[in-house]
GROMACS .gro file of C-alpha atoms in nm:
model
  145
    1MET     CA    1  -3.942   3.153  -3.699
    2THR     CA    2  -4.225   3.122  -3.435
    3GLN     CA    3  -4.556   3.035  -3.537
    4GLU     CA    4  -4.870   2.988  -3.347
    5ILE     CA    5  -5.217   2.893  -3.504
    6THR     CA    6  -5.562   2.858  -3.388
    7ARG     CA    7  -5.811   2.674  -3.584
    8THR     CA    8  -6.161   2.512  -3.560
    9GLU     CA    9  -6.156   2.225  -3.803
   10HIS     CA   10  -6.190   1.897  -3.638
   11SER     CA   11  -5.898   1.712  -3.836
   12ALA     CA   12  -5.650   2.000  -3.799
   13PRO     CA   13  -5.480   2.102  -3.461
   14THR     CA   14  -5.674   2.346  -3.239
   15ARG     CA   15  -5.361   2.489  -3.134
   16GLN     CA   16  -5.002   2.478  -3.280
   17PHE     CA   17  -4.666   2.621  -3.209
   18THR     CA   18  -4.341   2.563  -3.397
   19VAL     CA   19  -4.001   2.710  -3.344
   20LEU     CA   20  -3.647   2.649  -3.485
   21LEU     CA   21  -3.383   2.624  -3.221
   22SER     CA   22  -3.002   2.593  -3.227
   23PRO     CA   23  -2.877   2.251  -3.151
   24THR     CA   24  -2.709   2.333  -2.827
   25ARG     CA   25  -2.777   2.271  -2.466
   26ARG     CA   26  -2.919   2.646  -2.447
   27GLY     CA   27  -3.156   2.565  -2.754
   28ALA     CA   28  -3.259   2.239  -2.568
   29ARG     CA   29  -3.330   2.432  -2.254
   30LEU     CA   30  -3.527   2.701  -2.437
   31ALA     CA   31  -3.717   2.436  -2.604
   32ARG     CA   32  -3.853   2.322  -2.277
   33LEU     CA   33  -3.913   2.672  -2.138
   34LEU     CA   34  -4.133   2.768  -2.459
   35ALA     CA   35  -4.312   2.444  -2.437
   36ALA     CA   36  -4.401   2.504  -2.067
   37ALA     CA   37  -4.497   2.863  -2.151
   38HIS     CA   38  -4.727   2.782  -2.464
   39LEU     CA   39  -4.898   2.503  -2.267
   40GLY     CA   40  -4.970   2.743  -1.958
   41ASP     CA   41  -5.108   2.988  -2.224
   42TRP     CA   42  -5.336   2.748  -2.361
   43GLY     CA   43  -5.451   2.636  -2.013
   44LEU     CA   44  -5.289   2.302  -2.023
   45PRO     CA   45  -5.078   2.138  -1.764
   46ASP     CA   46  -4.717   2.157  -1.860
   47GLU     CA   47  -4.624   1.824  -1.721
   48PRO     CA   48  -4.536   1.547  -1.840
   49ALA     CA   49  -4.501   1.752  -2.176
   50ALA     CA   50  -4.228   1.956  -2.060
   51HIS     CA   51  -3.998   1.648  -1.946
   52ILE     CA   52  -4.071   1.494  -2.291
   53VAL     CA   53  -3.975   1.818  -2.453
   54ALA     CA   54  -3.653   1.839  -2.241
   55GLU     CA   55  -3.557   1.478  -2.341
   56LEU     CA   56  -3.629   1.494  -2.729
   57ALA     CA   57  -3.464   1.845  -2.754
   58ALA     CA   58  -3.155   1.711  -2.562
   59ASN     CA   59  -3.129   1.431  -2.799
   60ALA     CA   60  -3.161   1.650  -3.108
   61ALA     CA   61  -2.866   1.879  -2.947
   62VAL     CA   62  -2.657   1.582  -2.878
   63HIS     CA   63  -2.723   1.329  -3.130
   64GLY     CA   64  -2.886   1.519  -3.420
   65ARG     CA   65  -2.651   1.793  -3.428
   66VAL     CA   66  -2.522   1.927  -3.772
   67GLN     CA   67  -2.313   2.230  -3.774
   68GLY     CA   68  -2.521   2.516  -3.906
   69ARG     CA   69  -2.866   2.343  -3.914
   70ASP     CA   70  -3.124   2.403  -3.647
   71PHE     CA   71  -3.378   2.170  -3.497
   72ARG     CA   72  -3.750   2.225  -3.492
   73LEU     CA   73  -3.985   2.183  -3.191
   74SER     CA   74  -4.352   2.146  -3.277
   75LEU     CA   75  -4.658   2.134  -3.046
   76ALA     CA   76  -4.997   2.059  -3.160
   77VAL     CA   77  -5.315   2.004  -2.965
   78ARG     CA   78  -5.600   1.805  -3.148
   79ARG     CA   79  -5.965   1.825  -3.035
   80GLU     CA   80  -5.855   1.938  -2.691
   81ALA     CA   81  -5.767   1.575  -2.617
   82LEU     CA   82  -5.443   1.513  -2.765
   83LEU     CA   83  -5.104   1.687  -2.733
   84ARG     CA   84  -4.844   1.589  -2.997
   85ILE     CA   85  -4.486   1.681  -2.945
   86GLU     CA   86  -4.237   1.681  -3.252
   87VAL     CA   87  -3.853   1.732  -3.252
   88THR     CA   88  -3.719   1.727  -3.604
   89ASP     CA   89  -3.349   1.728  -3.668
   90THR     CA   90  -3.109   1.690  -3.984
   91ARG     CA   91  -2.948   1.376  -3.879
   92GLY     CA   92  -3.191   1.111  -4.048
   93ASP     CA   93  -2.886   0.880  -4.070
   94ARG     CA   94  -2.887   0.831  -3.671
   95LEU     CA   95  -3.196   0.686  -3.567
   96PRO     CA   96  -3.296   0.594  -3.212
   97PRO     CA   97  -3.402   0.242  -3.120
   98ALA     CA   98  -3.778   0.172  -3.198
   99PRO     CA   99  -4.023   0.179  -2.899
  100GLY     CA  100  -4.007  -0.134  -2.722
  101ALA     CA  101  -3.647  -0.208  -2.844
  102LEU     CA  102  -3.487   0.015  -2.587
  103ALA     CA  103  -3.223  -0.146  -2.355
  104VAL     CA  104  -3.186  -0.028  -2.006
  105PRO     CA  105  -2.828   0.107  -1.969
  106ALA     CA  106  -2.624  -0.031  -1.685
  107GLY     CA  107  -2.682   0.127  -1.336
  108ASP     CA  108  -2.364   0.347  -1.339
  109ALA     CA  109  -2.419   0.478  -1.702
  110GLU     CA  110  -2.445   0.857  -1.732
  111THR     CA  111  -2.657   0.843  -2.051
  112GLY     CA  112  -2.900   0.643  -2.222
  113ARG     CA  113  -3.209   0.698  -2.039
  114GLY     CA  114  -3.389   0.963  -2.239
  115LEU     CA  115  -3.609   0.776  -2.449
  116LEU     CA  116  -3.697   0.546  -2.161
  117ILE     CA  117  -3.821   0.837  -1.978
  118VAL     CA  118  -4.015   0.957  -2.296
  119GLY     CA  119  -4.171   0.619  -2.319
  120ALA     CA  120  -4.267   0.615  -1.947
  121LEU     CA  121  -4.433   0.958  -1.964
  122ALA     CA  122  -4.599   0.957  -2.323
  123ASP     CA  123  -4.897   0.756  -2.438
  124ARG     CA  124  -4.713   0.681  -2.759
  125TRP     CA  125  -4.407   0.778  -2.930
  126GLY     CA  126  -4.215   0.683  -3.225
  127VAL     CA  127  -3.978   0.818  -3.515
  128ASP     CA  128  -4.066   0.925  -3.869
  129VAL     CA  129  -3.790   0.938  -4.128
  130GLY     CA  130  -3.765   1.196  -4.406
  131PRO     CA  131  -3.763   1.388  -4.621
  132THR     CA  132  -3.373   1.331  -4.634
  133PRO     CA  133  -3.183   1.421  -4.429
  134ARG     CA  134  -3.461   1.468  -4.166
  135LYS     CA  135  -3.616   1.256  -3.893
  136THR     CA  136  -3.873   1.344  -3.663
  137VAL     CA  137  -3.903   1.195  -3.306
  138TRP     CA  138  -4.244   1.245  -3.173
  139ALA     CA  139  -4.461   1.177  -2.857
  140GLU     CA  140  -4.831   1.197  -2.775
  141VAL     CA  141  -4.981   1.278  -2.449
  142ASP     CA  142  -5.369   1.219  -2.397
  143LEU     CA  143  -5.519   1.518  -2.233
  144ALA     CA  144  -5.861   1.371  -2.175
  145PRO     CA  145  -5.884   1.165  -1.867
   0.00000   0.00000   0.00000
């Protein structure tokens, strides 16, 4: 299901895109490509948002995967000043560390840097739990200078 909405209310998103994707490498790659395409269509820069989407979608495919259940990517632009990225999966029992509680992996570790990258690129990020069995990892990027 793909949905794009344009609104004029101040409290509601002015632009929104939502899509369900398979929790696979291919689904994670498609999430990044779709995010970049929609941001380009909206006249917004696709970086750093595409990198954030790539990391969150990869985490959903690896750590949030449940056989037969998709993950959801949502993009919302509010008042042309804020981009909110949300990736929702159905593994609410597996939560990432809270922002500020992330440990830097050993220098030779091949994994464990995704949320550090999100934290470096996003202005804010966090995790919302529920409704069961879901969790949503979100990141916000300020668009106004």
